[in-house]
mmCIF file of N, CA and C in Angstrom:
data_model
loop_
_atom_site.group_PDB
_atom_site.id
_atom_site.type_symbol
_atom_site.label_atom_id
_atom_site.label_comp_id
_atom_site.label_asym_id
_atom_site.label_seq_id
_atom_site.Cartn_x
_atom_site.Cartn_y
_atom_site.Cartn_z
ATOM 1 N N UNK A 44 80.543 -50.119 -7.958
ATOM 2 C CA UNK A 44 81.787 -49.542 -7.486
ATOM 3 C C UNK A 44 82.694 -50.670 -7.010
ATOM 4 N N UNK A 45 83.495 -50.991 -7.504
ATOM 5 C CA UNK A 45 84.736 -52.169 -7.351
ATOM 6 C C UNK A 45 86.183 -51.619 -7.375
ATOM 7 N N UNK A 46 86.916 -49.925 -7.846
ATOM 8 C CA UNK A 46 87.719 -49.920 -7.941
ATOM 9 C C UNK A 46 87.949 -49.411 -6.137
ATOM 10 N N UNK A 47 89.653 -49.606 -6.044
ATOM 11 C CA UNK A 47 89.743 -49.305 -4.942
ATOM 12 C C UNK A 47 90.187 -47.452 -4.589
ATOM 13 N N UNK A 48 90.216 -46.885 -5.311
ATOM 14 C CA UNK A 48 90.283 -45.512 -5.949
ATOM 15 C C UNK A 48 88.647 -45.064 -5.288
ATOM 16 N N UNK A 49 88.247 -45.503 -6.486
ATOM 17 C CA UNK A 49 86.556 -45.530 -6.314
ATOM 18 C C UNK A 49 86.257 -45.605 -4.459
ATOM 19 N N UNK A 50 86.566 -46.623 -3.567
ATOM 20 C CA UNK A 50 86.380 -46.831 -2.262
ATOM 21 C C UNK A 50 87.275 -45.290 -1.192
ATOM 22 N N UNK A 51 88.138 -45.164 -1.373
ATOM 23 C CA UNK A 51 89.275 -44.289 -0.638
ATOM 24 C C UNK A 51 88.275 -42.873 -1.377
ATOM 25 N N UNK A 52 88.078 -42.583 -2.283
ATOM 26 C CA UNK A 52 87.264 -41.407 -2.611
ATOM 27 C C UNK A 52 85.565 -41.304 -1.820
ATOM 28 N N UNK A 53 85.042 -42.852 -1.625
ATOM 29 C CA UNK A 53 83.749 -42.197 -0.881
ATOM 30 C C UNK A 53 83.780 -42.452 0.813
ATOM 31 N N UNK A 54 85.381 -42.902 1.334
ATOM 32 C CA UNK A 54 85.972 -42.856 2.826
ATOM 33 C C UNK A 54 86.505 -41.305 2.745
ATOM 34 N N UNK A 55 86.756 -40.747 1.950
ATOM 35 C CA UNK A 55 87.163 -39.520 2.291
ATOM 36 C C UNK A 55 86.046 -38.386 1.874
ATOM 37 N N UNK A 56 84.504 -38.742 0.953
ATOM 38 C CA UNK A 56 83.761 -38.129 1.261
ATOM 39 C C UNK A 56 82.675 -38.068 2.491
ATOM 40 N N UNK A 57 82.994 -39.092 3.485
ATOM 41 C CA UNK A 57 82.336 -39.633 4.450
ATOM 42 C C UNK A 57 83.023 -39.248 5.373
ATOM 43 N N UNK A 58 84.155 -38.987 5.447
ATOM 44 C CA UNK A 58 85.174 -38.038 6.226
ATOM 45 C C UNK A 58 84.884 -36.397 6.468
ATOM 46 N N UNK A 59 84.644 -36.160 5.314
ATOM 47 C CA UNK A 59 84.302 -34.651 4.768
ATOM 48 C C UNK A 59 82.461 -34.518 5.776
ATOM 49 N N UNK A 60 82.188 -35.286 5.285
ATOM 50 C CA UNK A 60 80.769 -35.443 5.709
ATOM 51 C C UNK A 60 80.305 -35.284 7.079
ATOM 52 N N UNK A 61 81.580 -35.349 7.924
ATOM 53 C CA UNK A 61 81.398 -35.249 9.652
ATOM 54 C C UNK A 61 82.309 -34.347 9.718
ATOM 55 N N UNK A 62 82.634 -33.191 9.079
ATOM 56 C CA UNK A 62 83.619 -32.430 9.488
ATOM 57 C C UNK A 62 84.969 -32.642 9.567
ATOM 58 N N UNK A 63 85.289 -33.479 8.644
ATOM 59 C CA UNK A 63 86.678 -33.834 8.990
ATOM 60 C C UNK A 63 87.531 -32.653 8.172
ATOM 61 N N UNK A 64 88.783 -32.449 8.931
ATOM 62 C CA UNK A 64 89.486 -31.258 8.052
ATOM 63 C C UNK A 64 90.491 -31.996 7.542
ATOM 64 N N UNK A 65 91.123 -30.906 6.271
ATOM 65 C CA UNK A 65 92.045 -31.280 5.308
ATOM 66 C C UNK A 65 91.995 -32.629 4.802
ATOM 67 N N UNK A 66 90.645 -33.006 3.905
ATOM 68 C CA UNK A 66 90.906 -34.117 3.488
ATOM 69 C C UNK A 66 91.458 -34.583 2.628
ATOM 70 N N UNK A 67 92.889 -35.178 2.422
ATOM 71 C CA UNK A 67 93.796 -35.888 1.450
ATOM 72 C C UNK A 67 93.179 -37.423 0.807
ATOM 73 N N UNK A 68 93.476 -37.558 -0.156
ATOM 74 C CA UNK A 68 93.301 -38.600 -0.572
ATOM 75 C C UNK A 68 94.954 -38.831 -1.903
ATOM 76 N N UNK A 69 96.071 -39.974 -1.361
ATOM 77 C CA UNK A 69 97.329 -39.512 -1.993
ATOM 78 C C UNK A 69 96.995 -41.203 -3.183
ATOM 79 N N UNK A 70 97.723 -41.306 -4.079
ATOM 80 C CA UNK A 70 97.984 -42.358 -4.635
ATOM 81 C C UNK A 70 99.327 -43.178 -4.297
ATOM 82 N N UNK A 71 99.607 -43.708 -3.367
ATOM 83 C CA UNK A 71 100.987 -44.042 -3.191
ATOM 84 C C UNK A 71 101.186 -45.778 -4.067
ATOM 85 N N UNK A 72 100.437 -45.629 -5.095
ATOM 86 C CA UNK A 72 100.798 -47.126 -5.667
ATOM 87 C C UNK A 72 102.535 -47.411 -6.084
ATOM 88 N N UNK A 73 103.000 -46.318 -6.440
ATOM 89 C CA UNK A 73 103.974 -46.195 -7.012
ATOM 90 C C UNK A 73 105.064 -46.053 -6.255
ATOM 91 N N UNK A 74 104.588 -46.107 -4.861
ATOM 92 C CA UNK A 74 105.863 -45.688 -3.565
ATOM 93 C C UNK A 74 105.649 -46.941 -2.577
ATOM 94 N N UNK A 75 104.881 -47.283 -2.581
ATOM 95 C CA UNK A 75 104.945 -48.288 -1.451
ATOM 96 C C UNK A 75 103.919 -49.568 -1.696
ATOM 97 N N UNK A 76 104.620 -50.950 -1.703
ATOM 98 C CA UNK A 76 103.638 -52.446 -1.974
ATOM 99 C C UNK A 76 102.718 -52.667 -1.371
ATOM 100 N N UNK A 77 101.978 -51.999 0.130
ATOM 101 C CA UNK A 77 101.058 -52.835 1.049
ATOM 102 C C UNK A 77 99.896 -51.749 0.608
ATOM 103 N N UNK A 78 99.588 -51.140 -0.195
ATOM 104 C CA UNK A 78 98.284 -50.220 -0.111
ATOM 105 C C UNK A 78 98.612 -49.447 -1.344
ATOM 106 N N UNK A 79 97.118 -48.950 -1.940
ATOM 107 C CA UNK A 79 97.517 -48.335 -3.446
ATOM 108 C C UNK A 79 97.137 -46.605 -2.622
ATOM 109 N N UNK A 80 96.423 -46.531 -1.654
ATOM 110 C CA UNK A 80 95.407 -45.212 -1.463
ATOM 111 C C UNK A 80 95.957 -44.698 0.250
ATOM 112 N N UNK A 81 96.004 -43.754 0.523
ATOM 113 C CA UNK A 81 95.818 -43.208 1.396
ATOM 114 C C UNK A 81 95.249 -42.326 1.961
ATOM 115 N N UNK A 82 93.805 -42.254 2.525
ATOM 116 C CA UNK A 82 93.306 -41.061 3.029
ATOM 117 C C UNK A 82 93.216 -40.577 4.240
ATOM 118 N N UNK A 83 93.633 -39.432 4.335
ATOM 119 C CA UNK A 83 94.326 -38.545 5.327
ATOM 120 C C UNK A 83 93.343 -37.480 5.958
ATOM 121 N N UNK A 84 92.453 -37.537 7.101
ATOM 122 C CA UNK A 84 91.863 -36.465 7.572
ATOM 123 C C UNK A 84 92.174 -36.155 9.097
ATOM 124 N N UNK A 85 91.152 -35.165 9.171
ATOM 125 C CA UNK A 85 91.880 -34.790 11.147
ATOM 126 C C UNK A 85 90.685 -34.139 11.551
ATOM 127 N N UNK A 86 90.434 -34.048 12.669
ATOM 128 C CA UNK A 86 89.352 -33.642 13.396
ATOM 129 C C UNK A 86 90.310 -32.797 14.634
ATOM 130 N N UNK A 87 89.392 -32.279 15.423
ATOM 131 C CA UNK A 87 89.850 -31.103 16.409
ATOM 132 C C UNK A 87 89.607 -31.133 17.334
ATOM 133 N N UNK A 88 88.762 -33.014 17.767
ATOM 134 C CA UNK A 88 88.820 -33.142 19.221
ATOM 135 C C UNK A 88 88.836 -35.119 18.547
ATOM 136 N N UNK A 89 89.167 -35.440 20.162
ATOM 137 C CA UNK A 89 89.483 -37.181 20.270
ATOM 138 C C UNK A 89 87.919 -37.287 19.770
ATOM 139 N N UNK A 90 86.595 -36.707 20.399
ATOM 140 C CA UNK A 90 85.463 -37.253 20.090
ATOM 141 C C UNK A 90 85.389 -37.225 18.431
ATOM 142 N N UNK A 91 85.457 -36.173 17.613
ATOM 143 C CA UNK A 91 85.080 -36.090 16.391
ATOM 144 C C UNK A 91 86.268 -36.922 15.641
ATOM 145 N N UNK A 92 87.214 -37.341 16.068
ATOM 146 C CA UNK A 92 88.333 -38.609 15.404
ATOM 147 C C UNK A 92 87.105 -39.646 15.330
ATOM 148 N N UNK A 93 86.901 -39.820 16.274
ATOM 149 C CA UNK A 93 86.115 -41.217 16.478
ATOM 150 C C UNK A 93 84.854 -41.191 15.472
ATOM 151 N N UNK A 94 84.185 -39.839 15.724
ATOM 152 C CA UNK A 94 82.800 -39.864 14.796
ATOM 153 C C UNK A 94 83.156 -40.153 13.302
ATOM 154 N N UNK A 95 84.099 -39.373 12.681
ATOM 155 C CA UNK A 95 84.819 -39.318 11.416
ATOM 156 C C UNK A 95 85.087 -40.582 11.137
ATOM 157 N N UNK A 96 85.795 -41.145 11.890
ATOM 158 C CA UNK A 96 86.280 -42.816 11.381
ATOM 159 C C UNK A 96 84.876 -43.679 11.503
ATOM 160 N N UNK A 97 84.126 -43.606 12.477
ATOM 161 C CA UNK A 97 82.794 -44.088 12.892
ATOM 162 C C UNK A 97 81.975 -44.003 11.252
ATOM 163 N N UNK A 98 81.874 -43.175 10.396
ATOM 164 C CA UNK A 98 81.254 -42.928 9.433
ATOM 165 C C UNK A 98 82.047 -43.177 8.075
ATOM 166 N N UNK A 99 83.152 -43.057 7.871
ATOM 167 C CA UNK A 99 84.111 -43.836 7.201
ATOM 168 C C UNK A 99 83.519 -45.262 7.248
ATOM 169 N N UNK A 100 83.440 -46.320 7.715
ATOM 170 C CA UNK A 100 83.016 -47.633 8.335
ATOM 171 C C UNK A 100 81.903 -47.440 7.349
ATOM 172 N N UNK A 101 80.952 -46.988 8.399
ATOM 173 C CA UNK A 101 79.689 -46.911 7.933
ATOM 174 C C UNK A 101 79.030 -46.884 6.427
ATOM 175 N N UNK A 102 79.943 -45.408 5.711
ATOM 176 C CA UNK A 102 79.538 -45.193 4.493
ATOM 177 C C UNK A 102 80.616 -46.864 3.573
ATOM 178 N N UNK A 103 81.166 -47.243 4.696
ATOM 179 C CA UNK A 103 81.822 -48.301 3.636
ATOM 180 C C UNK A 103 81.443 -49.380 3.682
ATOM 181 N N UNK A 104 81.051 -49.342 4.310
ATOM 182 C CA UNK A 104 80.034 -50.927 5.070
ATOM 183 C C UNK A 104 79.056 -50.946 3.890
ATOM 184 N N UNK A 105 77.853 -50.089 3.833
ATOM 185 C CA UNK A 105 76.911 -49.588 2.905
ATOM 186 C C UNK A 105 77.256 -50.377 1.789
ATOM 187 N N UNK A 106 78.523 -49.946 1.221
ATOM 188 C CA UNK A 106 78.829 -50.652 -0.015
ATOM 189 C C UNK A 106 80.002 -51.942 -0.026
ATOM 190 N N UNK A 107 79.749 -52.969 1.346
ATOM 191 C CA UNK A 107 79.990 -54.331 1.435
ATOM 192 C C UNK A 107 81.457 -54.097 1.966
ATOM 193 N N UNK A 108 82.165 -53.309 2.107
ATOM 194 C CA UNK A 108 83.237 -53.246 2.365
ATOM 195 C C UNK A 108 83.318 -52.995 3.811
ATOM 196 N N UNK A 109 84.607 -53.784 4.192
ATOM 197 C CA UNK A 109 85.016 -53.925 6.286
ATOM 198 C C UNK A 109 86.243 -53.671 6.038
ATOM 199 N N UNK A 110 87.021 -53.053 7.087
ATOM 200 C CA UNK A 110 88.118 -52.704 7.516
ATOM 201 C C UNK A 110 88.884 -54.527 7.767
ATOM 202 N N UNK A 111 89.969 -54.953 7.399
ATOM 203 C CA UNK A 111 90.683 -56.031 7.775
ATOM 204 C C UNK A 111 90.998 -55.447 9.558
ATOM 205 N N UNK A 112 91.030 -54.440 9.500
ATOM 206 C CA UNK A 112 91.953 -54.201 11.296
ATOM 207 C C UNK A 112 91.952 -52.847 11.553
ATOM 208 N N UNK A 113 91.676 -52.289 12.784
ATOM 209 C CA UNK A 113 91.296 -51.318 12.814
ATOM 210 C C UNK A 113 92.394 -50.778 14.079
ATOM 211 N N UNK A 114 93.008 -49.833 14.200
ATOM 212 C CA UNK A 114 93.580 -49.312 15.676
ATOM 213 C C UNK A 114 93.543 -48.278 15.581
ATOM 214 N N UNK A 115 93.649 -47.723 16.939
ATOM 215 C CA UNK A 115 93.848 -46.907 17.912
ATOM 216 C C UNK A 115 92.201 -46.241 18.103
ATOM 217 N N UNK A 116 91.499 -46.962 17.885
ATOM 218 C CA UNK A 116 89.752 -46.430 18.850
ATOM 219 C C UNK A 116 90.211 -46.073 19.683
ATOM 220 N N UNK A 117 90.839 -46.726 20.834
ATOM 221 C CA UNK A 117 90.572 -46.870 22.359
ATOM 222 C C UNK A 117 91.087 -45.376 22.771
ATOM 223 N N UNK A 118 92.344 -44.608 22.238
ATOM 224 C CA UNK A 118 92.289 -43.515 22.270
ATOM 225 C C UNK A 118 91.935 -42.055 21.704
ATOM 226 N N UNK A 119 91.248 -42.830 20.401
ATOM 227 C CA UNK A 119 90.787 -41.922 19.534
ATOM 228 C C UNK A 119 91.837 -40.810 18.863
ATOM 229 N N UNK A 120 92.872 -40.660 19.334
ATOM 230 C CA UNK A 120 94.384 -39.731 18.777
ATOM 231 C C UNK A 120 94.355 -40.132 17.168
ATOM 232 N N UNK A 121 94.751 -41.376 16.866
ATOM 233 C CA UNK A 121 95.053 -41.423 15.036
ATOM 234 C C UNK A 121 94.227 -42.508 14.924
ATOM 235 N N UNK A 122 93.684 -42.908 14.707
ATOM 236 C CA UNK A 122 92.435 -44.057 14.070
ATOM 237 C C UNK A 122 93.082 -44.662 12.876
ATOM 238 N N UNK A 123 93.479 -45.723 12.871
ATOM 239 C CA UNK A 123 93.709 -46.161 11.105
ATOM 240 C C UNK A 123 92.810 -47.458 11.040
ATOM 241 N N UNK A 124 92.290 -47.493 9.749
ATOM 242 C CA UNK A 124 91.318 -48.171 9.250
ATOM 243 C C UNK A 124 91.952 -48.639 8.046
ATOM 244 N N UNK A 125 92.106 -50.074 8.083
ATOM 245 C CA UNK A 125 93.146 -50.769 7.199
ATOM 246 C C UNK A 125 91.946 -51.463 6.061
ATOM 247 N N UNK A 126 91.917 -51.318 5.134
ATOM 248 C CA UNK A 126 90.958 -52.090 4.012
ATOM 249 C C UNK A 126 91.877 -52.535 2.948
ATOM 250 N N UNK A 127 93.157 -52.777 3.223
ATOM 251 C CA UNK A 127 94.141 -53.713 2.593
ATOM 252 C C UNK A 127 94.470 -52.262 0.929
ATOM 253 N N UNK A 128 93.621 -52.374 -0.120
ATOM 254 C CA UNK A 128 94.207 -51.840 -1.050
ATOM 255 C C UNK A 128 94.128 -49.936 -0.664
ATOM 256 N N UNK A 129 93.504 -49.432 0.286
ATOM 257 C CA UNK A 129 93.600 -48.447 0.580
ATOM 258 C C UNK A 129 93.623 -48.395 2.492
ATOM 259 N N UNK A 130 93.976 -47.051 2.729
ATOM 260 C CA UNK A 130 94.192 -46.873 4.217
ATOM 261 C C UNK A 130 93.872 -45.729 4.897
ATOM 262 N N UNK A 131 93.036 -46.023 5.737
ATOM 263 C CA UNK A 131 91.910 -44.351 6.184
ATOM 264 C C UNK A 131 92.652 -44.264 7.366
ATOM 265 N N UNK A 132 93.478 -42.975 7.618
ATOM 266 C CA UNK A 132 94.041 -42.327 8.734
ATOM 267 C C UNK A 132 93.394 -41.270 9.414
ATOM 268 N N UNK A 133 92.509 -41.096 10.620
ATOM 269 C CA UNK A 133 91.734 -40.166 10.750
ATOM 270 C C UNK A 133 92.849 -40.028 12.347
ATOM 271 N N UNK A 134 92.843 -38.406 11.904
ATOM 272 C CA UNK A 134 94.093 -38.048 13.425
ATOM 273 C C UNK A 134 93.365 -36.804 13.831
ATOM 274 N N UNK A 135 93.770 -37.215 15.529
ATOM 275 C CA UNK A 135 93.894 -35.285 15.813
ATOM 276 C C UNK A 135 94.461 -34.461 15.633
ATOM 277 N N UNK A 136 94.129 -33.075 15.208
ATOM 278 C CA UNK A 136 95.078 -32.648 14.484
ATOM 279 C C UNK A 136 96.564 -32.200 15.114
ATOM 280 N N UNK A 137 96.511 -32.380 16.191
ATOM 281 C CA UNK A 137 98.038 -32.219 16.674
ATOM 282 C C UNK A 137 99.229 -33.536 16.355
ATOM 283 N N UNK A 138 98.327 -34.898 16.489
ATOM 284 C CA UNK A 138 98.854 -35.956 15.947
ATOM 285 C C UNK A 138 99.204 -36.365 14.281
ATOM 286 N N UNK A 139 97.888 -34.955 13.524
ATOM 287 C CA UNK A 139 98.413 -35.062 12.041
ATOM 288 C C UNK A 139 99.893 -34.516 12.105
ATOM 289 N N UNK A 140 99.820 -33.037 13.019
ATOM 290 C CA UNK A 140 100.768 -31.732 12.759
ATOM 291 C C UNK A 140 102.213 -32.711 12.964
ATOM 292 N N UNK A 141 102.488 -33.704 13.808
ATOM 293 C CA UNK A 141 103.468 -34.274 14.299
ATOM 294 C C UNK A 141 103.898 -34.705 13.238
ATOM 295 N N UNK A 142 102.648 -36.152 13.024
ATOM 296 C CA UNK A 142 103.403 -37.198 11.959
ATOM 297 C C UNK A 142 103.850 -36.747 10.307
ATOM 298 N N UNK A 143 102.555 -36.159 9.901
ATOM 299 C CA UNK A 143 103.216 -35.284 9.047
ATOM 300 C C UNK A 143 103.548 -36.169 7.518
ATOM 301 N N UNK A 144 102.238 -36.772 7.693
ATOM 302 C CA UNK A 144 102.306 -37.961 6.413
ATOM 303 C C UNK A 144 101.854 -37.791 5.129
ATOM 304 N N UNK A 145 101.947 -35.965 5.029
ATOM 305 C CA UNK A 145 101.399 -36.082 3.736
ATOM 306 C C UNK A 145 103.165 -35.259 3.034
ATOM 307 N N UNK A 146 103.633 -34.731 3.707
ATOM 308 C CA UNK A 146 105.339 -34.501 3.392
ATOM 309 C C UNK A 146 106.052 -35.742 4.015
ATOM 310 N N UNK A 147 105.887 -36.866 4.347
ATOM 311 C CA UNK A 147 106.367 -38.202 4.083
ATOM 312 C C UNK A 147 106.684 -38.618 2.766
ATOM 313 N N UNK A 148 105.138 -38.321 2.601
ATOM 314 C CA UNK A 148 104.693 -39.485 1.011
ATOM 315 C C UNK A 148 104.476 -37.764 -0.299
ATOM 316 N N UNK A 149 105.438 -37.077 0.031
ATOM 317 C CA UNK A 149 105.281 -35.799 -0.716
ATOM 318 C C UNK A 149 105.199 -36.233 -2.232
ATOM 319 N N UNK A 150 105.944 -37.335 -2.654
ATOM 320 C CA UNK A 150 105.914 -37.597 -4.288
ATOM 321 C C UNK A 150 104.585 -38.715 -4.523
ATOM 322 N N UNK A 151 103.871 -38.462 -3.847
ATOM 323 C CA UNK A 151 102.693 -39.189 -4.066
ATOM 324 C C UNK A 151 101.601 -38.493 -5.014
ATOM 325 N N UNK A 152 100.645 -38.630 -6.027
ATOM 326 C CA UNK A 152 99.786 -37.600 -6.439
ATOM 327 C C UNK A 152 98.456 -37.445 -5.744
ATOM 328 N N UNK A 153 98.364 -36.449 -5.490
ATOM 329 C CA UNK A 153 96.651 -36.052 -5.115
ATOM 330 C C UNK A 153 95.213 -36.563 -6.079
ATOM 331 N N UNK A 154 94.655 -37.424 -5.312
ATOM 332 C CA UNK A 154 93.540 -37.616 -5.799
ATOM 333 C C UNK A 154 92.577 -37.084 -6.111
ATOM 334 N N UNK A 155 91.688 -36.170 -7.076
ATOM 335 C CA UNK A 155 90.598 -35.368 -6.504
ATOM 336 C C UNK A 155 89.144 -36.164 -6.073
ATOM 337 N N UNK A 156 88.831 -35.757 -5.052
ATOM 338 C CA UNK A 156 87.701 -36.592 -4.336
ATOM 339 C C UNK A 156 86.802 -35.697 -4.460
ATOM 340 N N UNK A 157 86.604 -34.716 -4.203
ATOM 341 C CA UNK A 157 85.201 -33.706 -3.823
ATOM 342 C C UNK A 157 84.139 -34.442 -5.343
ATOM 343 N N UNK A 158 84.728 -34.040 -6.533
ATOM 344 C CA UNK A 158 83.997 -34.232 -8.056
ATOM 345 C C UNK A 158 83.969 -35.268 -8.635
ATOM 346 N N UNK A 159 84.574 -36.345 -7.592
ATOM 347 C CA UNK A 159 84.799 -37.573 -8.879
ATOM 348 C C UNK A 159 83.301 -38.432 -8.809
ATOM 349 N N UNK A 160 83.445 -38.505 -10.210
ATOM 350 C CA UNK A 160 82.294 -38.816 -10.447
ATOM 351 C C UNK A 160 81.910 -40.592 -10.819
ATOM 352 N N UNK A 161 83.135 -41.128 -10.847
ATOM 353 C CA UNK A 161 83.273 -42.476 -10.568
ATOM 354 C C UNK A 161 82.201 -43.125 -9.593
ATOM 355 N N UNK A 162 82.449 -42.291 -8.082
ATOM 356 C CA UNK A 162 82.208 -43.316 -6.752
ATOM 357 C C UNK A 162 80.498 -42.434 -6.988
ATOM 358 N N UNK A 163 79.819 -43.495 -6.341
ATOM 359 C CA UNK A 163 78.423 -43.091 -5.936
ATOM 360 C C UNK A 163 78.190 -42.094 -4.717
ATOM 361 N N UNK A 164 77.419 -41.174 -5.053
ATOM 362 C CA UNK A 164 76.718 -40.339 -4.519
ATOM 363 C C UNK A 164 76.319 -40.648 -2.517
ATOM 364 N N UNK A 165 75.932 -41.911 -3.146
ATOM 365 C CA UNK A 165 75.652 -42.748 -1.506
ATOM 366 C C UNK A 165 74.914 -42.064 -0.375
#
């Protein structure tokens, strides 16, 4: 697994995997230069932000991959997890309802993650 498609699909099944709700995965290659991927989940308390992103890491670590920079742990509200060609946003969901980044990046296409059969099983 080397594509970065491939990576943002098993951060957002590792998302899914702790309960994370509404998981997005957008293609914004075509809208914006600093990142090809964006995945978008939310949890329903500060603790399960943290677990969700906590396992994101984890399942990505597994397959050699680290976050370049990581913020907002300390309050657990929006977590972003920067891995340069893709970008794991794990929010609460009142902080998704606000920012509202998937009608931001509305001309972006949806990835399907649940079936792809690209990324490993893991």
């Amino acid at each position: 697994m080397t594509e970065s498609v491939d990576f943002a699909c098993l951060a957002a099944r590792a998302a899914s995997a702790k309960q994370g709700e509404e998981v997005v995965v957008l293609d914004v290659r075509d809208l914006i230069t600093i990142t090809d991927y964006f995945v978008i989940a939310s949890g329903a308390s500060d603790r399960q932000v943290k677990t969700i992103a906590d396992e994101v890491v984890k399942a990505l670590r597994g397959e050699g991959n680290k976050p370049v920079r990581i913020e907002g742990e300390a309050a657990s509200r929006w977590i972003l997890l920067d891995y340069v060609d893709f970008v794991v946003h794990v929010f609460h969901q009142d902080g998704r309802d606000h920012y509202r980044l998937e009608r931001l990046w509305i001309d972006a296409p949806r990835v399907e993650w649940e079936s792809d059969a690209r990324a490993s099983s893991g």
